[in-house]
mmCIF file of C-alpha atoms in Angstrom:
data_model
loop_
_atom_site.group_PDB
_atom_site.id
_atom_site.type_symbol
_atom_site.label_atom_id
_atom_site.label_comp_id
_atom_site.label_asym_id
_atom_site.label_seq_id
_atom_site.Cartn_x
_atom_site.Cartn_y
_atom_site.Cartn_z
ATOM 1 C CA MET A 1 136.924 91.454 65.531
ATOM 2 C CA ASP A 2 135.543 94.591 67.178
ATOM 3 C CA TYR A 3 138.675 96.618 67.912
ATOM 4 C CA THR A 4 136.722 99.016 70.113
ATOM 5 C CA THR A 5 136.559 96.277 72.753
ATOM 6 C CA LEU A 6 140.292 95.570 72.904
ATOM 7 C CA PRO A 7 142.218 96.375 76.097
ATOM 8 C CA MET A 8 143.694 99.870 76.214
ATOM 9 C CA GLU A 9 147.359 100.439 77.083
ATOM 10 C CA SER A 10 147.445 104.238 77.220
ATOM 11 C CA ALA A 11 147.699 105.968 80.592
ATOM 12 C CA PRO A 12 147.729 109.476 82.079
ATOM 13 C CA PRO A 13 151.008 111.077 83.233
ATOM 14 C CA MET A 14 152.774 109.769 86.339
ATOM 15 C CA ASP A 15 151.800 112.807 88.424
ATOM 16 C CA VAL A 16 148.121 112.004 87.827
ATOM 17 C CA ILE A 17 148.610 108.331 88.663
ATOM 18 C CA MET A 18 150.539 109.060 91.859
ATOM 19 C CA ALA A 19 148.257 111.872 93.072
ATOM 20 C CA GLU A 20 146.571 111.420 96.433
ATOM 21 C CA ARG A 21 142.830 110.901 96.089
ATOM 22 C CA GLU A 22 140.050 109.759 98.351
ATOM 23 C CA ALA A 23 138.490 106.333 98.413
ATOM 24 C CA THR A 24 134.949 105.769 99.613
ATOM 25 C CA GLN A 25 134.433 104.806 103.252
ATOM 26 C CA GLU A 26 132.977 101.504 102.079
ATOM 27 C CA SER A 27 136.165 100.730 100.156
ATOM 28 C CA LEU A 28 138.396 101.577 103.104
ATOM 29 C CA ALA A 29 136.314 99.335 105.357
ATOM 30 C CA LYS A 30 136.568 96.595 102.750
ATOM 31 C CA LEU A 31 140.353 97.005 102.685
ATOM 32 C CA GLU A 32 140.550 96.461 106.439
ATOM 33 C CA LYS A 33 138.360 93.364 106.159
ATOM 34 C CA LEU A 34 140.462 91.949 103.320
ATOM 35 C CA GLU A 35 143.655 92.411 105.308
ATOM 36 C CA LYS A 36 142.186 90.371 108.158
ATOM 37 C CA GLU A 37 140.973 87.675 105.771
ATOM 38 C CA LYS A 38 144.396 87.540 104.153
ATOM 39 C CA GLU A 39 146.014 86.768 107.493
ATOM 40 C CA ALA A 40 143.472 84.026 108.210
ATOM 41 C CA THR A 41 143.701 82.253 104.840
ATOM 42 C CA GLN A 42 144.525 78.566 105.093
ATOM 43 C CA SER A 43 145.573 76.294 102.259
ATOM 44 C CA ASN A 44 144.311 72.793 101.524
ATOM 45 C CA ASP A 45 147.898 72.197 100.396
ATOM 46 C CA THR A 46 147.433 70.266 97.173
ATOM 47 C CA THR A 47 150.833 71.601 96.108
ATOM 48 C CA ASN A 48 152.461 70.393 99.352
ATOM 49 C CA GLY A 49 153.435 73.813 100.604
ATOM 50 C CA ARG A 50 154.942 74.862 97.276
ATOM 51 C CA LYS A 51 154.098 78.279 95.878
ATOM 52 C CA ILE A 52 153.517 77.518 92.206
ATOM 53 C CA VAL A 53 151.604 80.654 91.161
ATOM 54 C CA HIS A 54 153.187 84.105 91.113
ATOM 55 C CA ILE A 55 150.831 87.096 90.949
ATOM 56 C CA ILE A 56 152.056 90.568 90.087
ATOM 57 C CA HIS A 57 150.486 93.893 89.108
ATOM 58 C CA SER A 58 152.699 95.874 86.738
ATOM 59 C CA HIS A 59 150.196 98.759 86.926
ATOM 60 C CA ASN A 60 149.467 98.300 90.603
ATOM 61 C CA TYR A 61 147.629 101.620 91.159
ATOM 62 C CA GLU A 62 144.893 100.787 88.624
ATOM 63 C CA SER A 63 141.615 101.141 90.510
ATOM 64 C CA TYR A 64 137.844 101.071 90.032
ATOM 65 C CA LEU A 65 135.717 104.233 89.920
ATOM 66 C CA PRO A 66 132.903 102.938 92.184
ATOM 67 C CA GLU A 67 135.510 102.657 94.958
ATOM 68 C CA LEU A 68 136.768 106.237 94.604
ATOM 69 C CA LYS A 69 135.369 109.718 95.118
ATOM 70 C CA THR A 70 135.766 110.609 91.449
ATOM 71 C CA ASN A 71 134.067 109.827 88.155
ATOM 72 C CA VAL A 72 137.057 110.779 86.004
ATOM 73 C CA ILE A 73 138.552 107.777 84.214
ATOM 74 C CA ASP A 74 142.070 109.247 84.216
ATOM 75 C CA GLU A 75 141.824 109.524 88.011
ATOM 76 C CA ALA A 76 140.976 105.850 88.561
ATOM 77 C CA PHE A 77 144.202 105.182 90.417
ATOM 78 C CA HIS A 78 144.769 104.678 94.139
ATOM 79 C CA ASN A 79 147.716 103.607 96.256
ATOM 80 C CA GLN A 80 145.651 101.167 98.358
ATOM 81 C CA ILE A 81 142.221 100.561 96.816
ATOM 82 C CA ASN A 82 143.325 99.047 93.537
ATOM 83 C CA VAL A 83 143.783 95.912 91.456
ATOM 84 C CA THR A 84 146.239 94.454 93.985
ATOM 85 C CA LEU A 85 143.248 93.637 96.189
ATOM 86 C CA VAL A 86 141.917 91.503 93.346
ATOM 87 C CA GLY A 87 145.288 89.762 93.195
ATOM 88 C CA ASP A 88 145.099 89.110 96.928
ATOM 89 C CA LYS A 89 141.636 87.640 96.436
ATOM 90 C CA LEU A 90 142.878 85.400 93.627
ATOM 91 C CA ALA A 91 145.743 84.146 95.786
ATOM 92 C CA LYS A 92 143.379 83.504 98.689
ATOM 93 C CA GLU A 93 140.953 81.541 96.520
ATOM 94 C CA LEU A 94 143.789 79.519 94.994
ATOM 95 C CA GLU A 95 145.117 78.696 98.447
ATOM 96 C CA LYS A 96 141.648 77.578 99.565
ATOM 97 C CA ARG A 97 141.717 75.130 96.669
ATOM 98 C CA GLY A 98 145.161 73.820 97.541
ATOM 99 C CA ILE A 99 147.142 75.838 95.006
ATOM 100 C CA GLY A 100 150.069 77.658 96.595
ATOM 101 C CA ALA A 101 150.208 81.278 95.406
ATOM 102 C CA LYS A 102 152.492 84.220 96.105
ATOM 103 C CA VAL A 103 151.598 87.872 95.483
ATOM 104 C CA GLU A 104 154.362 90.365 94.733
ATOM 105 C CA GLU A 105 153.847 93.034 97.383
ATOM 106 C CA ARG A 106 156.483 95.549 96.364
ATOM 107 C CA ASN A 107 155.103 98.790 94.955
ATOM 108 C CA ILE A 108 155.988 99.026 91.273
ATOM 109 C CA GLN A 109 154.662 102.571 90.811
ATOM 110 C CA GLU A 110 156.700 103.805 93.786
ATOM 111 C CA ASN A 111 159.674 102.028 92.254
ATOM 112 C CA LEU A 112 159.159 103.972 89.026
ATOM 113 C CA LEU A 113 158.899 107.259 90.903
ATOM 114 C CA THR A 114 162.056 106.593 92.912
ATOM 115 C CA ARG A 115 164.024 105.820 89.774
ATOM 116 C CA GLY A 116 162.589 108.676 87.730
ATOM 117 C CA TRP A 117 161.068 106.246 85.247
ATOM 118 C CA VAL A 118 157.944 106.943 83.195
ATOM 119 C CA TYR A 119 154.779 104.816 83.370
ATOM 120 C CA ALA A 120 155.718 103.025 80.146
ATOM 121 C CA LYS A 121 158.640 101.479 82.053
ATOM 122 C CA SER A 122 156.285 99.609 84.398
ATOM 123 C CA TYR A 123 157.023 96.283 82.726
ATOM 124 C CA ASP A 124 160.762 96.903 83.016
ATOM 125 C CA ALA A 125 160.353 97.396 86.753
ATOM 126 C CA SER A 126 158.092 94.382 87.214
ATOM 127 C CA ARG A 127 160.443 92.284 85.078
ATOM 128 C CA GLU A 128 163.144 92.676 87.713
ATOM 129 C CA PHE A 129 160.740 91.428 90.383
ATOM 130 C CA VAL A 130 159.616 88.436 88.312
ATOM 131 C CA LYS A 131 163.197 87.429 87.513
ATOM 132 C CA GLU A 132 164.059 87.680 91.192
ATOM 133 C CA ALA A 133 161.044 85.549 92.128
ATOM 134 C CA ILE A 134 162.077 82.877 89.619
ATOM 135 C CA ALA A 135 165.644 82.863 90.946
ATOM 136 C CA ASN A 136 164.450 82.514 94.540
ATOM 137 C CA ASN A 137 161.735 79.880 94.059
ATOM 138 C CA ASP A 138 162.220 76.872 91.805
ATOM 139 C CA ASP A 139 158.611 75.814 92.461
ATOM 140 C CA LEU A 140 157.040 78.708 90.550
ATOM 141 C CA GLU A 141 155.289 77.469 87.424
ATOM 142 C CA PHE A 142 152.632 80.054 86.546
ATOM 143 C CA PHE A 143 152.851 83.832 86.342
ATOM 144 C CA PHE A 144 149.787 86.081 86.252
ATOM 145 C CA ASP A 145 150.014 89.851 85.752
ATOM 146 C CA LEU A 146 146.646 91.352 86.726
ATOM 147 C CA HIS A 147 145.358 94.625 85.282
ATOM 148 C CA ARG A 148 142.185 96.709 85.017
ATOM 149 C CA ASP A 149 140.815 97.834 81.640
ATOM 150 C CA VAL A 150 139.232 101.207 80.739
ATOM 151 C CA LEU A 151 136.404 100.092 78.459
ATOM 152 C CA PRO A 152 132.737 101.030 79.116
ATOM 153 C CA ARG A 153 130.823 99.027 81.696
ATOM 154 C CA GLU A 154 128.657 97.300 79.079
ATOM 155 C CA ASN A 155 131.816 95.702 77.665
ATOM 156 C CA THR A 156 133.258 94.611 81.000
ATOM 157 C CA THR A 157 130.260 93.315 82.955
ATOM 158 C CA VAL A 158 128.231 90.113 82.815
ATOM 159 C CA THR A 159 125.549 88.550 85.014
ATOM 160 C CA ILE A 160 125.792 84.794 85.592
ATOM 161 C CA ASN A 161 123.195 83.011 87.715
ATOM 162 C CA GLY A 162 122.206 86.317 89.293
ATOM 163 C CA ASP A 163 125.761 87.356 90.221
ATOM 164 C CA VAL A 164 127.431 90.351 88.562
ATOM 165 C CA TYR A 165 131.008 89.733 87.425
ATOM 166 C CA ALA A 166 133.725 91.936 85.975
ATOM 167 C CA ARG A 167 134.527 90.374 82.623
ATOM 168 C CA THR A 168 138.075 89.294 81.979
ATOM 169 C CA ILE A 169 140.249 89.045 78.901
ATOM 170 C CA PHE A 170 143.573 87.264 78.492
ATOM 171 C CA VAL A 171 146.385 89.192 76.816
ATOM 172 C CA VAL A 172 149.355 87.401 75.284
ATOM 173 C CA GLY A 173 152.376 89.213 73.915
ATOM 174 C CA GLY A 174 153.384 87.958 70.486
ATOM 175 C CA LYS A 175 156.668 89.834 70.144
ATOM 176 C CA HIS A 176 158.884 87.018 71.417
ATOM 177 C CA GLU A 177 159.663 83.691 69.825
ATOM 178 C CA ASN A 178 158.079 81.398 72.425
ATOM 179 C CA TYR A 179 154.701 83.118 72.727
ATOM 180 C CA LYS A 180 152.732 80.096 71.471
ATOM 181 C CA LYS A 181 153.051 78.335 74.838
ATOM 182 C CA ASN A 182 151.644 81.397 76.618
ATOM 183 C CA LEU A 183 148.872 81.548 74.044
ATOM 184 C CA GLU A 184 148.013 77.894 74.615
ATOM 185 C CA LEU A 185 147.626 78.453 78.366
ATOM 186 C CA ALA A 186 145.443 81.530 77.839
ATOM 187 C CA GLU A 187 143.204 79.686 75.386
ATOM 188 C CA GLN A 188 142.823 76.751 77.770
ATOM 189 C CA LEU A 189 141.794 78.993 80.664
ATOM 190 C CA HIS A 190 139.429 80.939 78.408
ATOM 191 C CA GLY A 191 137.813 77.672 77.341
ATOM 192 C CA LEU A 192 137.349 76.526 80.920
ATOM 193 C CA LEU A 193 135.793 79.850 81.902
ATOM 194 C CA GLU A 194 133.480 79.721 78.899
ATOM 195 C CA LYS A 195 132.344 76.252 79.959
ATOM 196 C CA ASP A 196 131.708 77.006 83.642
ATOM 197 C CA TYR A 197 131.048 80.775 83.530
ATOM 198 C CA PRO A 198 129.622 81.532 80.057
ATOM 199 C CA GLY A 199 130.354 85.077 78.923
ATOM 200 C CA LEU A 200 132.781 85.884 81.723
ATOM 201 C CA SER A 201 135.839 85.801 79.476
ATOM 202 C CA ARG A 202 135.987 88.203 76.539
ATOM 203 C CA GLY A 203 138.526 85.914 74.920
ATOM 204 C CA VAL A 204 142.244 85.922 74.197
ATOM 205 C CA ILE A 205 144.092 88.796 72.546
ATOM 206 C CA LEU A 206 147.478 88.304 70.892
ATOM 207 C CA GLN A 207 149.307 91.639 70.958
ATOM 208 C CA LYS A 208 151.874 91.943 68.174
ATOM 209 C CA ALA A 209 151.010 95.298 66.634
ATOM 210 C CA PRO A 210 153.247 98.384 66.839
ATOM 211 C CA GLY A 211 152.430 100.597 69.814
ATOM 212 C CA ASN A 212 151.829 97.699 72.194
ATOM 213 C CA ASN A 213 154.366 96.298 74.631
ATOM 214 C CA GLY A 214 153.963 92.916 72.983
ATOM 215 C CA ILE A 215 155.983 90.945 75.541
ATOM 216 C CA TYR A 216 154.656 91.766 79.036
ATOM 217 C CA ASN A 217 157.558 89.746 80.507
ATOM 218 C CA GLN A 218 155.948 86.573 79.182
ATOM 219 C CA ASP A 219 159.245 85.566 77.588
ATOM 220 C CA LEU A 220 160.385 84.662 81.110
ATOM 221 C CA SER A 221 158.019 81.674 81.339
ATOM 222 C CA PRO A 222 155.872 79.593 78.968
ATOM 223 C CA ASN A 223 153.114 79.784 81.596
ATOM 224 C CA SER A 224 152.866 83.556 81.865
ATOM 225 C CA ILE A 225 149.779 85.587 80.930
ATOM 226 C CA LEU A 226 148.296 89.029 81.483
ATOM 227 C CA ILE A 227 144.709 89.113 82.736
ATOM 228 C CA GLU A 228 142.433 92.159 82.646
ATOM 229 C CA MET A 229 140.172 91.972 85.700
ATOM 230 C CA GLY A 230 137.197 94.004 84.579
ATOM 231 C CA GLY A 231 137.169 97.661 83.672
ATOM 232 C CA VAL A 232 137.277 101.047 85.303
ATOM 233 C CA HIS A 233 133.494 101.079 85.857
ATOM 234 C CA ASN A 234 133.362 97.733 87.658
ATOM 235 C CA SER A 235 133.297 97.500 91.421
ATOM 236 C CA LEU A 236 135.920 95.741 93.481
ATOM 237 C CA ALA A 237 133.317 93.159 94.489
ATOM 238 C CA GLU A 238 132.627 92.337 90.839
ATOM 239 C CA ALA A 239 136.331 91.922 90.120
ATOM 240 C CA GLU A 240 136.747 89.733 93.191
ATOM 241 C CA LEU A 241 133.971 87.432 91.976
ATOM 242 C CA THR A 242 135.943 87.057 88.770
ATOM 243 C CA ALA A 243 139.080 86.244 90.754
ATOM 244 C CA GLU A 244 137.147 83.489 92.506
ATOM 245 C CA ALA A 245 135.956 82.106 89.162
ATOM 246 C CA ILE A 246 139.492 82.095 87.767
ATOM 247 C CA ALA A 247 140.757 80.300 90.874
ATOM 248 C CA ASP A 248 137.978 77.760 90.425
ATOM 249 C CA VAL A 249 138.809 76.888 86.818
ATOM 250 C CA PHE A 250 142.569 77.144 87.274
ATOM 251 C CA SER A 251 142.555 74.701 90.188
ATOM 252 C CA LYS A 252 140.633 72.215 88.037
ATOM 253 C CA PHE A 253 143.047 72.808 85.161
ATOM 254 C CA TYR A 254 146.076 72.259 87.385
ATOM 255 C CA LEU A 255 144.756 69.144 89.103
ATOM 256 C CA GLU A 256 143.824 67.601 85.762
ATOM 257 C CA ALA A 257 147.298 68.349 84.404
ATOM 258 C CA GLU A 258 148.849 66.748 87.489
ATOM 259 C CA LYS A 259 146.827 63.570 86.912
ATOM 260 C CA VAL A 260 148.104 63.372 83.350
ATOM 261 C CA ASN A 261 151.693 63.762 84.544
ATOM 262 C CA GLU A 262 151.450 61.075 87.235
#
């Protein structure tokens, strides 16, 4: 395995992450458009009104350099133009395919700042939100924590049928006793992506080594995975194409599983 292509977990200090910085005018216009589309999204309702997918962003300020007025990797953070827009896109595309999805909209980084917590406590903060979501909605079955990687563009970009995608990778924490179920889900989704979108997925990483979180709150559900949605050099549009692809294969996966259970 080429360890230079593994997802990176290091981050700059909180004051750098929380600093105000400018987004491009194109990105701000895109944000306004996405908000309108979000309001207009309609579901085909395969899940009968049930929200079965929970989407969260433990590092919710992670952004993409092409959307910002900076070329500094450690400054690729923004309080609006960030990976949460990719999560919104994923939820929208799932809903279009009849899969009820709910995005956690509370601001985890603001939560850290308010509590005086460091960035490394992001998963502790998001854990509280996930546990609350589980307690409040018995229908939730799948939990996706979306992130953005920091690898070079050549590692995080692929062209499929003329369209440029931000490559994804599934991360499973191996530091809890029930991780094999999470790993099975990640491997199934990777396989489906490889079949329908060859090269889009970089694979599945099992994180058990010292220095990694190694749990990512995945001990809360056997159907919980972390997904890197491209890297810092990808555009929002490229990451959104990937979100659409994941919604495509996941909806097929879910419907097939439902047939088996009937």
